[in-house]
Short mmCIF file of C-alpha atoms in Angstrom, two decimals:
data_model
loop_
_atom_site.label_atom_id
_atom_site.label_comp_id
_atom_site.label_asym_id
_atom_site.label_seq_id
_atom_site.Cartn_x
_atom_site.Cartn_y
_atom_site.Cartn_z
CA UNK A 1 0.03 -0.03 -0.03
CA UNK A 2 1.08 3.51 -0.73
CA UNK A 3 0.27 6.08 1.79
CA UNK A 4 0.46 9.80 1.55
CA UNK A 5 0.51 11.98 4.63
CA UNK A 6 -0.06 15.79 3.88
CA UNK A 7 1.05 17.87 6.71
CA UNK A 8 3.95 17.44 9.14
CA UNK A 9 2.49 18.95 12.06
CA UNK A 10 1.97 16.79 15.32
CA UNK A 11 -1.19 14.92 13.78
CA UNK A 12 0.55 13.91 10.61
CA UNK A 13 3.98 13.03 12.03
CA UNK A 14 2.49 10.85 14.80
CA UNK A 15 0.20 9.18 12.19
CA UNK A 16 3.32 8.41 10.02
CA UNK A 17 5.45 7.07 12.71
CA UNK A 18 2.53 4.85 13.83
CA UNK A 19 1.77 3.58 10.37
CA UNK A 20 5.57 2.98 9.83
CA UNK A 21 5.45 0.56 12.85
CA UNK A 22 2.36 -0.94 12.41
CA UNK A 23 2.19 -1.33 8.48
CA UNK A 24 5.52 -2.87 7.69
CA UNK A 25 4.80 -3.60 4.12
CA UNK A 26 3.50 0.06 3.50
CA UNK A 27 5.22 2.78 1.45
CA UNK A 28 4.77 6.06 3.42
CA UNK A 29 5.64 9.47 2.15
CA UNK A 30 5.22 12.65 4.18
CA UNK A 31 4.54 16.08 2.50
CA UNK A 32 4.97 19.46 3.98
CA UNK A 33 5.40 23.07 2.49
CA UNK A 34 8.08 24.08 4.99
CA UNK A 35 11.76 23.02 4.37
CA UNK A 36 13.27 20.40 6.22
CA UNK A 37 16.03 22.61 7.41
CA UNK A 38 13.70 25.10 8.93
CA UNK A 39 13.94 24.99 12.86
CA UNK A 40 10.71 24.33 14.33
CA UNK A 41 11.99 23.79 17.84
CA UNK A 42 11.62 27.46 18.71
CA UNK A 43 7.94 27.88 18.02
CA UNK A 44 6.52 28.92 21.46
CA UNK A 45 2.92 28.06 20.74
CA UNK A 46 1.39 26.09 23.63
CA UNK A 47 -0.29 22.81 23.30
CA UNK A 48 -2.33 20.88 26.04
CA UNK A 49 -2.28 17.04 25.53
CA UNK A 50 -4.57 14.62 27.36
CA UNK A 51 -3.27 11.55 29.30
CA UNK A 52 -4.54 9.34 26.30
CA UNK A 53 -2.48 11.25 23.65
CA UNK A 54 0.63 11.14 25.83
CA UNK A 55 0.48 7.44 26.35
CA UNK A 56 0.08 6.92 22.59
CA UNK A 57 3.05 9.13 21.87
CA UNK A 58 5.14 7.33 24.51
CA UNK A 59 4.30 4.00 22.82
CA UNK A 60 5.69 5.51 19.56
CA UNK A 61 8.86 6.39 21.29
CA UNK A 62 8.16 10.10 20.35
CA UNK A 63 7.37 11.90 23.48
CA UNK A 64 9.78 14.62 24.64
CA UNK A 65 11.57 14.16 28.12
CA UNK A 66 12.24 17.93 28.79
CA UNK A 67 10.27 21.14 28.94
CA UNK A 68 6.98 19.20 29.72
CA UNK A 69 4.74 20.40 32.50
CA UNK A 70 2.41 17.72 33.90
CA UNK A 71 -1.21 18.85 34.61
CA UNK A 72 -2.02 17.42 38.05
CA UNK A 73 -5.23 19.16 38.78
CA UNK A 74 -7.78 20.97 36.78
CA UNK A 75 -9.89 23.85 38.39
CA UNK A 76 -12.83 25.21 36.41
CA UNK A 77 -14.83 28.03 38.12
CA UNK A 78 -17.19 30.90 37.29
CA UNK A 79 -17.35 34.26 38.69
CA UNK A 80 -20.70 34.56 40.47
CA UNK A 81 -23.38 36.20 38.20
CA UNK A 82 -23.72 39.77 38.99
CA UNK A 83 -27.41 39.85 38.30
CA UNK A 84 -27.80 37.14 41.06
CA UNK A 85 -25.60 38.25 43.92
CA UNK A 86 -27.68 36.30 46.45
CA UNK A 87 -27.04 33.18 44.48
CA UNK A 88 -23.45 33.71 44.79
CA UNK A 89 -23.56 34.47 48.52
CA UNK A 90 -25.53 31.30 49.08
CA UNK A 91 -23.41 28.82 46.89
CA UNK A 92 -20.10 30.56 46.75
CA UNK A 93 -18.03 30.51 43.40
CA UNK A 94 -19.24 27.49 41.33
CA UNK A 95 -16.15 25.24 41.05
CA UNK A 96 -15.12 21.89 39.80
CA UNK A 97 -11.84 20.31 40.91
CA UNK A 98 -10.59 17.22 39.09
CA UNK A 99 -7.22 15.86 40.26
CA UNK A 100 -4.99 13.18 38.91
CA UNK A 101 -4.91 11.59 42.54
CA UNK A 102 -8.63 11.15 42.58
CA UNK A 103 -8.65 9.76 39.21
CA UNK A 104 -5.90 7.34 40.34
CA UNK A 105 -3.58 8.42 37.11
CA UNK A 106 -0.02 9.88 37.17
CA UNK A 107 -1.47 13.06 35.29
CA UNK A 108 -4.66 14.34 33.66
CA UNK A 109 -2.38 15.82 30.76
CA UNK A 110 0.50 17.85 30.01
CA UNK A 111 1.51 21.14 28.49
CA UNK A 112 4.45 21.71 26.23
CA UNK A 113 5.42 24.01 23.29
CA UNK A 114 4.46 23.35 19.57
CA UNK A 115 8.28 23.42 18.68
CA UNK A 116 8.95 20.70 21.48
CA UNK A 117 6.50 18.28 20.41
CA UNK A 118 6.94 18.66 16.53
CA UNK A 119 10.74 18.65 16.90
CA UNK A 120 10.58 15.38 18.81
CA UNK A 121 8.12 13.65 16.31
CA UNK A 122 10.20 14.92 13.48
CA UNK A 123 13.40 13.45 14.82
CA UNK A 124 11.61 10.00 15.55
CA UNK A 125 10.31 9.97 12.07
CA UNK A 126 13.37 10.82 10.23
CA UNK A 127 15.14 8.35 12.39
CA UNK A 128 12.87 5.64 11.17
CA UNK A 129 13.32 6.78 7.52
CA UNK A 130 16.96 6.56 7.84
CA UNK A 131 16.56 2.92 8.89
CA UNK A 132 14.18 2.18 6.04
CA UNK A 133 14.70 4.54 3.13
CA UNK A 134 13.22 2.08 0.59
CA UNK A 135 9.67 2.61 2.04
CA UNK A 136 9.64 5.73 3.99
CA UNK A 137 10.03 9.10 2.34
CA UNK A 138 10.16 12.84 3.35
CA UNK A 139 9.02 15.43 0.97
CA UNK A 140 9.46 18.74 2.96
CA UNK A 141 9.43 22.00 1.07
CA UNK A 142 6.95 20.46 -1.45
CA UNK A 143 3.43 21.99 -0.96
CA UNK A 144 0.73 19.90 -2.30
CA UNK A 145 -0.98 21.78 -5.03
CA UNK A 146 -3.84 19.28 -5.71
CA UNK A 147 -5.19 15.82 -4.49
CA UNK A 148 -7.36 14.07 -7.44
CA UNK A 149 -9.61 11.22 -6.86
CA UNK A 150 -8.92 8.19 -9.16
CA UNK A 151 -10.45 4.70 -9.21
CA UNK A 152 -8.91 2.82 -6.32
CA UNK A 153 -6.61 5.60 -5.17
CA UNK A 154 -5.62 9.27 -5.49
CA UNK A 155 -3.37 11.37 -7.53
CA UNK A 156 -0.96 13.85 -5.36
CA UNK A 157 0.37 16.73 -7.01
CA UNK A 158 3.29 18.23 -5.28
CA UNK A 159 5.45 19.33 -8.09
CA UNK A 160 5.76 15.70 -9.32
CA UNK A 161 2.30 13.75 -9.77
CA UNK A 162 2.29 10.42 -7.94
CA UNK A 163 -0.34 7.94 -7.38
CA UNK A 164 -1.12 6.51 -3.88
CA UNK A 165 -3.52 4.18 -2.57
CA UNK A 166 -4.75 6.59 0.33
CA UNK A 167 -4.19 10.23 1.13
CA UNK A 168 -4.31 11.57 4.60
CA UNK A 169 -4.59 15.31 5.02
CA UNK A 170 -3.40 16.60 8.41
CA UNK A 171 -2.61 20.14 7.31
CA UNK A 172 -5.04 22.50 8.96
CA UNK A 173 -4.23 26.03 10.02
CA UNK A 174 -6.26 28.37 12.14
CA UNK A 175 -9.89 29.36 11.69
CA UNK A 176 -9.26 32.56 10.04
CA UNK A 177 -7.02 31.17 7.34
CA UNK A 178 -9.29 28.17 6.38
CA UNK A 179 -11.58 27.88 3.46
CA UNK A 180 -15.17 27.28 4.39
CA UNK A 181 -16.19 23.77 5.26
CA UNK A 182 -19.59 22.10 5.28
CA UNK A 183 -20.44 23.02 9.10
CA UNK A 184 -19.21 26.69 9.71
CA UNK A 185 -19.99 28.90 12.66
CA UNK A 186 -18.19 32.42 13.34
CA UNK A 187 -18.63 32.90 17.11
CA UNK A 188 -17.59 36.67 16.56
CA UNK A 189 -15.18 36.00 19.47
CA UNK A 190 -11.55 36.01 19.52
CA UNK A 191 -8.66 34.46 21.78
CA UNK A 192 -5.90 36.79 23.30
CA UNK A 193 -2.75 34.29 23.76
CA UNK A 194 0.41 34.75 25.73
CA UNK A 195 2.28 33.86 28.87
CA UNK A 196 1.91 34.96 32.48
CA UNK A 197 4.15 34.79 35.49
CA UNK A 198 2.70 32.98 38.50
CA UNK A 199 3.17 34.02 42.01
CA UNK A 200 5.52 32.10 44.23
CA UNK A 201 2.81 30.66 46.29
CA UNK A 202 0.82 29.30 43.22
CA UNK A 203 0.48 25.32 43.19
CA UNK A 204 2.55 23.72 40.37
CA UNK A 205 0.67 21.81 37.63
CA UNK A 206 -2.87 23.29 38.11
CA UNK A 207 -4.73 24.33 35.04
CA UNK A 208 -7.23 26.99 35.53
CA UNK A 209 -10.53 27.70 33.35
CA UNK A 210 -12.74 30.61 34.51
CA UNK A 211 -16.03 31.51 32.95
CA UNK A 212 -16.82 35.17 32.66
CA UNK A 213 -19.53 37.06 31.11
CA UNK A 214 -17.24 37.87 28.07
CA UNK A 215 -16.17 34.31 27.72
CA UNK A 216 -13.75 31.58 29.10
CA UNK A 217 -10.17 32.43 30.28
CA UNK A 218 -7.58 29.60 30.83
CA UNK A 219 -4.26 29.30 32.49
CA UNK A 220 -2.19 26.24 31.42
CA UNK A 221 0.86 25.64 33.66
CA UNK A 222 4.21 25.86 32.18
CA UNK A 223 7.67 24.78 33.54
CA UNK A 224 9.22 27.83 35.60
CA UNK A 225 6.41 29.49 37.41
CA UNK A 226 4.89 30.40 34.11
CA UNK A 227 1.49 29.60 32.61
CA UNK A 228 0.14 29.90 29.19
CA UNK A 229 -2.84 32.40 28.94
CA UNK A 230 -5.93 31.85 26.53
CA UNK A 231 -8.26 34.77 27.08
CA UNK A 232 -11.49 34.44 25.03
CA UNK A 233 -13.64 37.57 24.70
CA UNK A 234 -16.43 38.88 22.44
CA UNK A 235 -15.48 40.88 19.12
CA UNK A 236 -18.24 43.36 19.81
CA UNK A 237 -17.51 44.09 23.34
CA UNK A 238 -13.89 43.32 23.66
CA UNK A 239 -12.52 44.43 27.02
CA UNK A 240 -8.83 43.55 26.19
CA UNK A 241 -8.32 45.26 22.79
CA UNK A 242 -7.79 48.92 24.20
CA UNK A 243 -5.63 48.00 27.21
CA UNK A 244 -1.84 48.11 27.76
CA UNK A 245 -0.03 45.30 29.43
CA UNK A 246 -0.19 46.80 32.98
CA UNK A 247 -4.11 47.09 32.46
CA UNK A 248 -4.48 43.71 31.04
CA UNK A 249 -2.71 42.16 34.20
CA UNK A 250 -4.73 44.11 36.50
CA UNK A 251 -7.92 42.86 34.84
CA UNK A 252 -6.62 39.23 34.93
CA UNK A 253 -6.09 39.50 38.70
CA UNK A 254 -9.73 40.21 39.21
CA UNK A 255 -10.75 37.31 36.86
CA UNK A 256 -8.79 34.32 38.33
CA UNK A 257 -9.29 32.78 41.73
CA UNK A 258 -7.06 33.92 44.81
CA UNK A 259 -5.03 30.67 44.49
CA UNK A 260 -3.23 31.86 41.43
CA UNK A 261 -3.30 35.53 42.00
CA UNK A 262 -1.75 38.07 41.82
CA UNK A 263 -0.20 37.24 38.37
CA UNK A 264 3.19 39.02 38.20
CA UNK A 265 3.84 39.76 34.55
CA UNK A 266 2.36 39.43 31.17
CA UNK A 267 3.80 38.89 27.70
CA UNK A 268 2.63 40.71 24.63
CA UNK A 269 -0.62 39.17 23.56
CA UNK A 270 -1.53 37.73 20.02
CA UNK A 271 -5.29 37.78 18.74
CA UNK A 272 -7.05 34.89 17.02
CA UNK A 273 -10.41 34.81 15.59
CA UNK A 274 -12.54 31.73 17.03
CA UNK A 275 -15.03 29.56 15.19
CA UNK A 276 -16.42 26.16 14.45
CA UNK A 277 -15.26 24.87 10.78
CA UNK A 278 -15.91 21.25 10.12
CA UNK A 279 -16.29 18.60 7.47
CA UNK A 280 -19.29 16.57 7.96
CA UNK A 281 -17.40 13.34 7.04
CA UNK A 282 -13.58 12.43 7.61
CA UNK A 283 -13.54 10.50 4.23
CA UNK A 284 -13.99 11.36 0.64
CA UNK A 285 -13.19 8.64 -1.86
CA UNK A 286 -9.62 7.66 -0.79
CA UNK A 287 -8.89 11.15 0.92
CA UNK A 288 -9.08 11.26 4.68
CA UNK A 289 -9.18 14.45 6.57
CA UNK A 290 -8.02 14.35 10.34
CA UNK A 291 -6.86 17.23 12.84
CA UNK A 292 -7.67 20.81 11.94
CA UNK A 293 -8.18 19.72 8.38
CA UNK A 294 -11.27 18.05 9.52
CA UNK A 295 -12.45 20.33 12.33
CA UNK A 296 -11.29 23.55 13.91
CA UNK A 297 -12.88 23.95 17.39
CA UNK A 298 -13.20 26.76 20.04
CA UNK A 299 -10.57 26.24 22.67
CA UNK A 300 -13.04 26.19 25.49
CA UNK A 301 -12.48 22.46 26.04
CA UNK A 302 -8.76 22.33 24.94
CA UNK A 303 -9.36 19.11 23.11
CA UNK A 304 -8.79 19.95 19.26
CA UNK A 305 -5.33 18.41 19.01
CA UNK A 306 -6.30 15.31 21.18
CA UNK A 307 -9.37 14.62 18.88
CA UNK A 308 -6.99 14.64 15.79
CA UNK A 309 -4.64 12.37 17.49
CA UNK A 310 -7.31 9.88 18.45
CA UNK A 311 -8.64 10.13 14.61
CA UNK A 312 -4.86 9.32 13.55
CA UNK A 313 -4.48 6.26 16.10
CA UNK A 314 -7.81 4.85 15.08
CA UNK A 315 -6.96 5.13 11.32
CA UNK A 316 -3.68 3.32 11.74
CA UNK A 317 -5.36 0.53 13.89
CA UNK A 318 -8.09 -0.19 11.30
CA UNK A 319 -5.42 -0.05 8.26
CA UNK A 320 -3.52 -2.85 10.44
CA UNK A 321 -6.54 -5.04 10.61
CA UNK A 322 -8.05 -4.66 7.31
CA UNK A 323 -6.70 -4.70 3.77
CA UNK A 324 -9.86 -3.55 2.12
CA UNK A 325 -9.28 0.19 2.37
CA UNK A 326 -12.79 1.18 1.19
CA UNK A 327 -14.41 -0.89 3.72
CA UNK A 328 -12.07 0.34 6.26
CA UNK A 329 -12.69 4.01 5.65
CA UNK A 330 -16.50 3.13 6.16
CA UNK A 331 -15.80 1.62 9.44
CA UNK A 332 -13.56 4.69 10.44
CA UNK A 333 -16.43 7.17 9.61
CA UNK A 334 -18.82 4.95 12.05
CA UNK A 335 -16.30 4.37 14.85
CA UNK A 336 -15.02 7.93 14.99
CA UNK A 337 -18.40 9.70 14.57
CA UNK A 338 -19.56 9.39 18.25
CA UNK A 339 -16.38 10.97 19.82
CA UNK A 340 -16.07 13.41 16.96
CA UNK A 341 -19.47 14.77 17.04
CA UNK A 342 -19.99 14.85 20.81
CA UNK A 343 -17.03 16.96 21.32
CA UNK A 344 -17.90 19.16 18.37
CA UNK A 345 -21.39 19.66 19.86
CA UNK A 346 -19.98 20.20 23.46
CA UNK A 347 -17.68 22.96 22.44
CA UNK A 348 -20.24 24.54 20.06
CA UNK A 349 -22.76 24.69 23.01
CA UNK A 350 -20.25 26.14 25.28
CA UNK A 351 -18.96 28.81 22.93
CA UNK A 352 -22.44 30.12 21.86
CA UNK A 353 -23.55 30.06 25.55
CA UNK A 354 -21.49 33.05 26.20
CA UNK A 355 -23.37 34.96 23.47
CA UNK A 356 -26.78 34.37 24.91
CA UNK A 357 -28.25 37.43 26.39
CA UNK A 358 -30.94 35.23 28.30
CA UNK A 359 -31.54 36.27 31.83
CA UNK A 360 -29.90 33.66 34.12
CA UNK A 361 -27.75 32.07 31.61
CA UNK A 362 -24.68 32.61 33.76
CA UNK A 363 -26.36 31.40 36.74
CA UNK A 364 -27.47 28.22 34.97
CA UNK A 365 -24.02 27.44 33.98
CA UNK A 366 -22.79 28.19 37.36
CA UNK A 367 -25.47 25.71 38.80
CA UNK A 368 -24.14 23.18 36.33
CA UNK A 369 -20.74 23.33 37.75
CA UNK A 370 -21.73 23.03 41.25
CA UNK A 371 -23.79 19.90 40.50
CA UNK A 372 -20.86 18.34 38.61
CA UNK A 373 -18.69 18.83 41.71
CA UNK A 374 -21.49 17.46 43.79
CA UNK A 375 -21.62 13.97 41.87
CA UNK A 376 -18.42 12.36 41.87
CA UNK A 377 -19.42 9.71 39.26
CA UNK A 378 -20.50 12.36 36.69
CA UNK A 379 -17.37 14.26 37.38
CA UNK A 380 -15.15 10.95 36.88
CA UNK A 381 -17.03 10.32 33.67
CA UNK A 382 -16.29 13.88 32.45
CA UNK A 383 -12.54 13.45 33.42
CA UNK A 384 -12.38 10.21 31.50
CA UNK A 385 -13.84 11.80 28.47
CA UNK A 386 -11.27 14.59 28.64
CA UNK A 387 -8.36 12.08 29.18
CA UNK A 388 -9.17 9.37 26.63
CA UNK A 389 -12.03 10.77 24.56
CA UNK A 390 -15.56 8.76 24.02
CA UNK A 391 -14.83 4.99 23.91
#
């Protein structure tokens, strides 16, 4: 079988490495527009990986040993609704605490830079290619101009036209740069992204998500008393755009709970538009789309990359078990559908809920958090969903 993987980001590289191990007879080629010599190690963008993703990458021997911060606890809370101060006084701030200890796992997930994970995966792939150059190939600096459907395969045009039995597109990009997919919703929200310095007393390895009337704000722990900030706001009523760094830091110190404040410094922030952009199906003929090529989600749940990695792992598993590619692709759609659409629906609902002007919407969200914290079996089910996806 000849397999083309378009895109050498985390999802594409992980898929290619797993396929090279599980499919010893397959001829695999990775295509990417960036040159091989371009250093990706310095890319500071932050990624949060679930425990299930980490376990898979460790099995692939492609998990970095340095500059990784385990997530030992997740703290999700909401500022008490200003319209219902009595409810806040009676119930306190609605908060859900999920810890690795109570879930009996070493960590809930981990945070690391994009450059660290891609650099590690790329080195692992190149090492495997050096061992088996007759069947593993790297075509970096070769942007794919077109993928054409053929009977029983596809034609990939990357300067040279080649025929493959299957093409996996894992090249996505951010919402604002993507062509319109079948399911698209512009939330008219944006995310301000950067890093902050935590106070000395802040506990290590705690991820915070705070629901505010403008949208969710999250702090993901980083090594060295730092945290990655994702601050979501409305485009129409953006409280961040007109502020300088000192003012932004002051506002953040009123948003996050006392356990992690006062934040000590903030980096310059970058702004990204937020929306849902998803294909209805993963497969079209002999072309499969995974990761951001299949769906771009709101970051409220922090699960977009993990969903793409689960798609990749399941695709390789099915390819190993079934030589009938067309039948395998039909099974892939059925098996990945529940996990994929449950996460799309959940993130879409949460993202849109911040735009609702209904009286009591914030109170209802806070009550949901309180109920979740009060019911341990429900909280455990949510934790397992976040760590491993829907099984």
